[in-house]
mmCIF file of C-alpha atoms in Angstrom:
data_model
loop_
_atom_site.group_PDB
_atom_site.id
_atom_site.type_symbol
_atom_site.label_atom_id
_atom_site.label_comp_id
_atom_site.label_asym_id
_atom_site.label_seq_id
_atom_site.Cartn_x
_atom_site.Cartn_y
_atom_site.Cartn_z
ATOM 1 C CA MET A 18 36.511 39.999 30.541
ATOM 2 C CA VAL A 19 35.190 37.908 33.409
ATOM 3 C CA ARG A 20 32.912 39.877 35.742
ATOM 4 C CA ARG A 21 32.284 37.400 38.548
ATOM 5 C CA ILE A 22 31.851 33.780 39.573
ATOM 6 C CA GLU A 23 28.203 33.179 38.673
ATOM 7 C CA HIS A 24 27.992 29.725 40.230
ATOM 8 C CA ILE A 25 29.840 26.633 41.408
ATOM 9 C CA ALA A 26 28.285 23.252 40.571
ATOM 10 C CA ILE A 27 28.585 20.112 42.685
ATOM 11 C CA ALA A 28 27.734 16.670 41.263
ATOM 12 C CA VAL A 29 25.540 14.740 43.722
ATOM 13 C CA LYS A 30 23.667 11.438 43.680
ATOM 14 C CA ASP A 31 20.490 12.746 45.334
ATOM 15 C CA ALA A 32 19.798 16.485 44.992
ATOM 16 C CA GLU A 33 16.969 16.430 47.551
ATOM 17 C CA ALA A 34 19.063 14.781 50.272
ATOM 18 C CA SER A 35 22.069 16.989 49.475
ATOM 19 C CA ALA A 36 19.916 20.121 49.554
ATOM 20 C CA ARG A 37 18.868 19.262 53.129
ATOM 21 C CA LEU A 38 22.515 18.644 54.053
ATOM 22 C CA PHE A 39 23.693 21.968 52.594
ATOM 23 C CA GLU A 40 20.773 23.860 54.166
ATOM 24 C CA THR A 41 22.128 22.749 57.546
ATOM 25 C CA LEU A 42 25.698 23.522 56.530
ATOM 26 C CA PHE A 43 24.979 26.960 55.076
ATOM 27 C CA GLY A 44 22.207 28.062 57.443
ATOM 28 C CA VAL A 45 20.420 29.211 54.274
ATOM 29 C CA SER A 46 17.325 27.807 52.502
ATOM 30 C CA ARG A 47 17.692 26.447 48.994
ATOM 31 C CA GLY A 48 15.858 28.057 46.092
ATOM 32 C CA GLN A 49 13.210 26.150 44.131
ATOM 33 C CA MET A 50 14.325 22.707 42.919
ATOM 34 C CA GLU A 51 14.303 22.516 39.093
ATOM 35 C CA THR A 52 14.195 19.566 36.695
ATOM 36 C CA LEU A 53 15.709 20.254 33.269
ATOM 37 C CA PRO A 54 14.743 17.275 31.073
ATOM 38 C CA ASP A 55 16.785 18.447 28.055
ATOM 39 C CA GLU A 56 19.956 18.523 30.134
ATOM 40 C CA ARG A 57 18.887 15.419 32.077
ATOM 41 C CA VAL A 58 19.518 16.999 35.459
ATOM 42 C CA LYS A 59 17.689 17.960 38.612
ATOM 43 C CA VAL A 60 19.134 21.078 40.247
ATOM 44 C CA ALA A 61 18.916 22.694 43.693
ATOM 45 C CA PHE A 62 20.576 26.058 44.174
ATOM 46 C CA PHE A 63 21.597 28.369 46.966
ATOM 47 C CA GLU A 64 22.172 32.115 46.791
ATOM 48 C CA LEU A 65 25.449 32.924 48.590
ATOM 49 C CA GLY A 66 26.360 36.596 48.433
ATOM 50 C CA GLY A 67 26.606 37.562 44.753
ATOM 51 C CA SER A 68 27.133 33.944 43.576
ATOM 52 C CA ARG A 69 25.177 30.707 43.598
ATOM 53 C CA LEU A 70 26.024 27.171 44.546
ATOM 54 C CA GLU A 71 24.251 24.466 42.548
ATOM 55 C CA LEU A 72 23.710 20.822 43.450
ATOM 56 C CA VAL A 73 23.250 18.798 40.272
ATOM 57 C CA GLU A 74 21.832 15.264 40.086
ATOM 58 C CA GLY A 75 21.762 13.423 36.764
ATOM 59 C CA ILE A 76 18.482 11.829 35.653
ATOM 60 C CA GLY A 77 17.891 8.928 33.257
ATOM 61 C CA ALA A 78 20.206 6.135 32.106
ATOM 62 C CA ASP A 79 23.811 6.936 31.174
ATOM 63 C CA ASN A 80 23.545 10.636 32.008
ATOM 64 C CA PRO A 81 26.822 12.619 32.060
ATOM 65 C CA MET A 82 26.545 13.576 35.744
ATOM 66 C CA GLY A 83 26.137 9.925 36.745
ATOM 67 C CA LYS A 84 29.176 8.973 34.672
ATOM 68 C CA PHE A 85 31.203 11.729 36.342
ATOM 69 C CA ILE A 86 30.233 10.420 39.800
ATOM 70 C CA GLN A 87 30.995 6.827 38.783
ATOM 71 C CA LYS A 88 34.499 7.885 37.741
ATOM 72 C CA ARG A 89 35.412 10.502 40.367
ATOM 73 C CA GLY A 90 32.763 10.328 43.085
ATOM 74 C CA GLU A 91 30.512 13.159 44.190
ATOM 75 C CA GLY A 92 32.186 16.560 44.395
ATOM 76 C CA LEU A 93 33.045 19.804 42.627
ATOM 77 C CA HIS A 94 32.010 19.554 38.970
ATOM 78 C CA HIS A 95 32.400 22.937 37.239
ATOM 79 C CA ILE A 96 32.507 26.690 37.757
ATOM 80 C CA CYS A 97 30.532 29.249 35.782
ATOM 81 C CA LEU A 98 31.944 32.701 35.056
ATOM 82 C CA GLU A 99 29.916 35.659 33.850
ATOM 83 C CA VAL A 100 31.267 37.521 30.827
ATOM 84 C CA GLU A 101 29.977 40.627 29.092
ATOM 85 C CA ASP A 102 30.030 39.499 25.463
ATOM 86 C CA LEU A 103 30.039 35.704 25.067
ATOM 87 C CA PRO A 104 30.497 35.409 21.251
ATOM 88 C CA GLU A 105 33.436 37.840 21.383
ATOM 89 C CA THR A 106 34.934 36.027 24.395
ATOM 90 C CA LEU A 107 34.721 32.686 22.561
ATOM 91 C CA ARG A 108 36.340 34.212 19.491
ATOM 92 C CA LEU A 109 39.234 35.597 21.572
ATOM 93 C CA LEU A 110 39.708 32.347 23.519
ATOM 94 C CA HIS A 111 39.678 30.259 20.348
ATOM 95 C CA ALA A 112 42.284 32.580 18.807
ATOM 96 C CA ALA A 113 44.389 32.239 21.989
ATOM 97 C CA GLY A 114 44.330 28.432 21.608
ATOM 98 C CA PHE A 115 41.785 27.448 24.265
ATOM 99 C CA PRO A 116 39.906 24.266 23.274
ATOM 100 C CA LEU A 117 36.149 24.953 23.316
ATOM 101 C CA ILE A 118 33.372 22.431 23.918
ATOM 102 C CA ASP A 119 30.866 24.944 22.494
ATOM 103 C CA SER A 120 32.276 27.201 19.808
ATOM 104 C CA VAL A 121 28.997 29.128 19.593
ATOM 105 C CA PRO A 122 26.763 30.124 22.530
ATOM 106 C CA LYS A 123 23.758 27.917 23.322
ATOM 107 C CA PRO A 124 20.627 28.956 25.225
ATOM 108 C CA GLY A 125 20.870 28.580 29.030
ATOM 109 C CA SER A 126 18.195 29.080 31.693
ATOM 110 C CA ARG A 127 16.338 32.390 32.129
ATOM 111 C CA GLY A 128 17.307 33.853 28.769
ATOM 112 C CA THR A 129 21.050 33.494 29.278
ATOM 113 C CA LYS A 130 23.587 32.357 26.675
ATOM 114 C CA VAL A 131 26.172 29.783 27.783
ATOM 115 C CA ALA A 132 29.199 27.879 26.460
ATOM 116 C CA PHE A 133 31.661 25.413 27.972
ATOM 117 C CA LEU A 134 35.447 25.431 27.631
ATOM 118 C CA HIS A 135 37.292 22.112 27.585
ATOM 119 C CA PRO A 136 38.985 21.277 30.908
ATOM 120 C CA ARG A 137 42.185 20.170 29.142
ATOM 121 C CA GLY A 138 42.871 23.835 28.306
ATOM 122 C CA CYS A 139 42.078 25.086 31.830
ATOM 123 C CA ASN A 140 44.226 22.992 34.198
ATOM 124 C CA GLY A 141 41.573 20.294 34.479
ATOM 125 C CA VAL A 142 38.753 22.695 35.393
ATOM 126 C CA LEU A 143 35.486 22.501 33.452
ATOM 127 C CA ILE A 144 34.490 26.148 32.913
ATOM 128 C CA GLU A 145 31.098 27.400 31.785
ATOM 129 C CA LEU A 146 30.793 30.979 30.544
ATOM 130 C CA VAL A 147 27.484 32.803 30.781
ATOM 131 C CA GLU A 148 26.188 36.061 29.321
ATOM 132 C CA GLN A 149 23.129 37.525 31.031
ATOM 133 C CA PRO A 150 20.196 38.635 28.855
ATOM 134 C CA SER A 151 20.429 42.300 27.926
ATOM 135 C CA ARG A 152 18.049 44.577 29.812
ATOM 136 C CA ALA A 153 17.448 46.788 26.782
ATOM 137 C CA MET B 25 25.309 31.431 58.438
ATOM 138 C CA VAL B 26 27.309 31.520 55.217
ATOM 139 C CA ARG B 27 27.642 35.032 53.784
ATOM 140 C CA ARG B 28 29.376 34.404 50.476
ATOM 141 C CA ILE B 29 31.837 32.303 48.484
ATOM 142 C CA GLU B 30 35.157 33.824 49.555
ATOM 143 C CA HIS B 31 37.277 31.857 47.090
ATOM 144 C CA ILE B 32 37.590 28.792 44.886
ATOM 145 C CA ALA B 33 40.970 27.007 44.876
ATOM 146 C CA ILE B 34 42.437 25.118 41.929
ATOM 147 C CA ALA B 35 45.347 22.696 42.375
ATOM 148 C CA VAL B 36 48.000 23.328 39.698
ATOM 149 C CA LYS B 37 51.498 22.013 38.965
ATOM 150 C CA ASP B 38 53.022 25.410 38.110
ATOM 151 C CA ALA B 39 51.314 28.493 39.578
ATOM 152 C CA GLU B 40 53.303 30.919 37.417
ATOM 153 C CA ALA B 41 52.394 29.197 34.131
ATOM 154 C CA SER B 42 48.771 28.758 35.223
ATOM 155 C CA ALA B 43 48.525 32.409 36.276
ATOM 156 C CA ARG B 44 49.520 33.436 32.729
ATOM 157 C CA LEU B 45 46.931 31.021 31.299
ATOM 158 C CA PHE B 46 44.124 32.326 33.521
ATOM 159 C CA GLU B 47 45.097 35.957 32.870
ATOM 160 C CA THR B 48 44.373 35.284 29.207
ATOM 161 C CA LEU B 49 41.210 33.379 30.021
ATOM 162 C CA PHE B 50 39.820 35.942 32.478
ATOM 163 C CA GLY B 51 41.085 39.119 30.825
ATOM 164 C CA VAL B 52 42.105 40.157 34.349
ATOM 165 C CA SER B 53 45.564 40.500 35.946
ATOM 166 C CA ARG B 54 46.468 38.275 38.854
ATOM 167 C CA GLY B 55 47.198 39.733 42.264
ATOM 168 C CA GLN B 56 50.646 39.391 43.852
ATOM 169 C CA MET B 57 52.000 35.814 43.902
ATOM 170 C CA GLU B 58 52.516 34.604 47.494
ATOM 171 C CA THR B 59 54.659 31.805 48.924
ATOM 172 C CA LEU B 60 53.393 30.394 52.239
ATOM 173 C CA PRO B 61 56.201 28.162 53.584
ATOM 174 C CA ASP B 62 54.177 26.890 56.589
ATOM 175 C CA GLU B 63 51.455 25.615 54.296
ATOM 176 C CA ARG B 64 54.005 24.544 51.646
ATOM 177 C CA VAL B 65 52.194 26.298 48.829
ATOM 178 C CA LYS B 66 52.709 29.026 46.290
ATOM 179 C CA VAL B 67 49.496 30.913 45.485
ATOM 180 C CA ALA B 68 48.326 33.225 42.701
ATOM 181 C CA PHE B 69 44.925 34.820 43.040
ATOM 182 C CA PHE B 70 42.432 36.699 40.939
ATOM 183 C CA GLU B 71 39.697 39.065 42.131
ATOM 184 C CA LEU B 72 36.470 38.177 40.297
ATOM 185 C CA GLY B 73 33.525 40.288 41.426
ATOM 186 C CA GLY B 74 33.109 39.774 45.182
ATOM 187 C CA SER B 75 35.020 36.455 45.213
ATOM 188 C CA ARG B 76 38.535 35.279 44.448
ATOM 189 C CA LEU B 77 39.939 32.421 42.436
ATOM 190 C CA GLU B 78 43.192 30.941 43.763
ATOM 191 C CA LEU B 79 45.752 28.854 41.887
ATOM 192 C CA VAL B 80 47.657 26.718 44.376
ATOM 193 C CA GLU B 81 50.966 24.934 43.678
ATOM 194 C CA GLY B 82 52.495 22.666 46.328
ATOM 195 C CA ILE B 83 56.152 23.181 47.247
ATOM 196 C CA GLY B 84 58.618 20.723 48.755
ATOM 197 C CA ALA B 85 58.633 16.921 48.809
ATOM 198 C CA ASP B 86 55.412 15.033 49.567
ATOM 199 C CA ASN B 87 53.286 18.159 49.862
ATOM 200 C CA PRO B 88 49.493 17.621 50.071
ATOM 201 C CA MET B 89 48.747 19.557 46.864
ATOM 202 C CA GLY B 90 51.213 17.407 44.898
ATOM 203 C CA LYS B 91 49.611 14.254 46.299
ATOM 204 C CA PHE B 92 46.164 15.524 45.295
ATOM 205 C CA ILE B 93 47.372 16.136 41.725
ATOM 206 C CA GLN B 94 49.072 12.737 41.579
ATOM 207 C CA LYS B 95 45.791 11.069 42.523
ATOM 208 C CA ARG B 96 43.209 13.202 40.691
ATOM 209 C CA GLY B 97 45.100 15.474 38.323
ATOM 210 C CA GLU B 98 45.030 19.253 38.301
ATOM 211 C CA GLY B 99 41.606 20.782 38.932
ATOM 212 C CA LEU B 100 39.121 22.141 41.440
ATOM 213 C CA HIS B 101 40.460 21.549 44.962
ATOM 214 C CA HIS B 102 38.272 23.301 47.545
ATOM 215 C CA ILE B 103 35.847 26.149 48.121
ATOM 216 C CA CYS B 104 36.034 28.673 50.927
ATOM 217 C CA LEU B 105 32.879 30.144 52.468
ATOM 218 C CA GLU B 106 32.781 33.219 54.687
ATOM 219 C CA VAL B 107 30.880 32.887 57.966
ATOM 220 C CA GLU B 108 30.170 35.473 60.641
ATOM 221 C CA ASP B 109 31.195 33.561 63.775
ATOM 222 C CA LEU B 110 33.555 30.651 63.052
ATOM 223 C CA PRO B 111 33.758 29.066 66.557
ATOM 224 C CA GLU B 112 29.963 29.078 66.845
ATOM 225 C CA THR B 113 29.582 27.696 63.298
ATOM 226 C CA LEU B 114 31.985 24.829 64.094
ATOM 227 C CA ARG B 115 30.069 24.086 67.290
ATOM 228 C CA LEU B 116 26.763 23.935 65.425
ATOM 229 C CA LEU B 117 28.178 21.818 62.579
ATOM 230 C CA HIS B 118 29.799 19.375 65.002
ATOM 231 C CA ALA B 119 26.485 19.059 66.877
ATOM 232 C CA ALA B 120 24.726 18.426 63.535
ATOM 233 C CA GLY B 121 27.140 15.545 62.812
ATOM 234 C CA PHE B 122 29.471 17.140 60.255
ATOM 235 C CA PRO B 123 32.990 15.662 60.468
ATOM 236 C CA LEU B 124 35.517 18.474 61.010
ATOM 237 C CA ILE B 125 39.177 18.493 59.993
ATOM 238 C CA ASP B 126 39.749 21.469 62.322
ATOM 239 C CA SER B 127 37.532 21.503 65.394
ATOM 240 C CA VAL B 128 38.949 24.870 66.469
ATOM 241 C CA PRO B 129 39.805 27.818 64.189
ATOM 242 C CA LYS B 130 43.410 28.253 63.101
ATOM 243 C CA PRO B 131 45.058 31.464 61.905
ATOM 244 C CA GLY B 132 44.718 32.146 58.161
ATOM 245 C CA SER B 133 46.229 34.919 56.037
ATOM 246 C CA ARG B 134 45.600 38.627 56.725
ATOM 247 C CA GLY B 135 44.305 38.138 60.272
ATOM 248 C CA THR B 136 41.528 35.726 59.311
ATOM 249 C CA LYS B 137 40.502 32.588 61.203
ATOM 250 C CA VAL B 138 39.943 29.433 59.145
ATOM 251 C CA ALA B 139 38.864 25.798 59.565
ATOM 252 C CA PHE B 140 38.284 22.910 57.158
ATOM 253 C CA LEU B 141 35.339 20.507 57.105
ATOM 254 C CA HIS B 142 35.929 16.919 56.005
ATOM 255 C CA PRO B 143 34.769 16.226 52.423
ATOM 256 C CA ARG B 144 33.101 12.945 53.458
ATOM 257 C CA GLY B 145 30.410 14.994 55.253
ATOM 258 C CA CYS B 146 29.917 17.406 52.338
ATOM 259 C CA ASN B 147 29.266 15.228 49.261
ATOM 260 C CA GLY B 148 32.966 14.946 48.499
ATOM 261 C CA VAL B 149 33.615 18.695 48.591
ATOM 262 C CA LEU B 150 36.502 19.995 50.700
ATOM 263 C CA ILE B 151 35.111 23.141 52.376
ATOM 264 C CA GLU B 152 37.118 25.819 54.151
ATOM 265 C CA LEU B 153 35.289 28.274 56.404
ATOM 266 C CA VAL B 154 36.755 31.724 57.035
ATOM 267 C CA GLU B 155 35.929 34.497 59.491
ATOM 268 C CA GLN B 156 37.250 37.943 58.594
ATOM 269 C CA PRO B 157 39.108 39.930 61.282
ATOM 270 C CA SER B 158 36.779 42.224 63.214
ATOM 271 C CA ARG B 159 37.083 45.884 62.307
ATOM 272 C CA ALA B 160 36.602 47.009 65.931
#
């Protein structure tokens, strides 16, 4: 079961410039900018109530974020939903016929587990699912 | 100042069919389906933590949601952010150079006031701002 919208991600050409723009728009300071070489992205994020908004810039040649922008322009890229038990959620969604990009969870940032669902099963929306690390 | 992500809206061809799909995906029942003739949309929404996810189907000939889908396909359409003082926020954003679709607030559902910012000022993202009715 989905608990909440963990974040919304926006594909941008220049995360630094966009972070300044959204700081003005939101009246809120961004968090620390992060570069994730494995995922070939640079990310700026904002805490907004119980959710986050992420600005994502692709880095390096032929990165997926750059290809997205080339095709569709800058804009909304994906949403991330928090679930309680990610392996069980993936099993249920697969059984219900949802096409999965990741059929098993992969490690996300800060000890999380994440997996993406294919947008063709979700009305064109790219959906990431995240399970927070257990506090036990 | 932005308080939280109030909702995310997804443009869909058939709100009823999509609501069934997302009920399975979320493991959560939708709220009441609403038809808003003035805005020419039919809407299904889901409560997810402190935010909502809305499925929006256009109704009638040449409706804006149908045109969006024709051009870009089904998918993420806009995000709505809650602000404290909408007229003052619009004044500040206009002064900062943000292009506004609505320069003055218009009535939204349930006594709210809403206004849209133009996506060309927001990295391609269509942003709705909402002010909740005062409880005084």
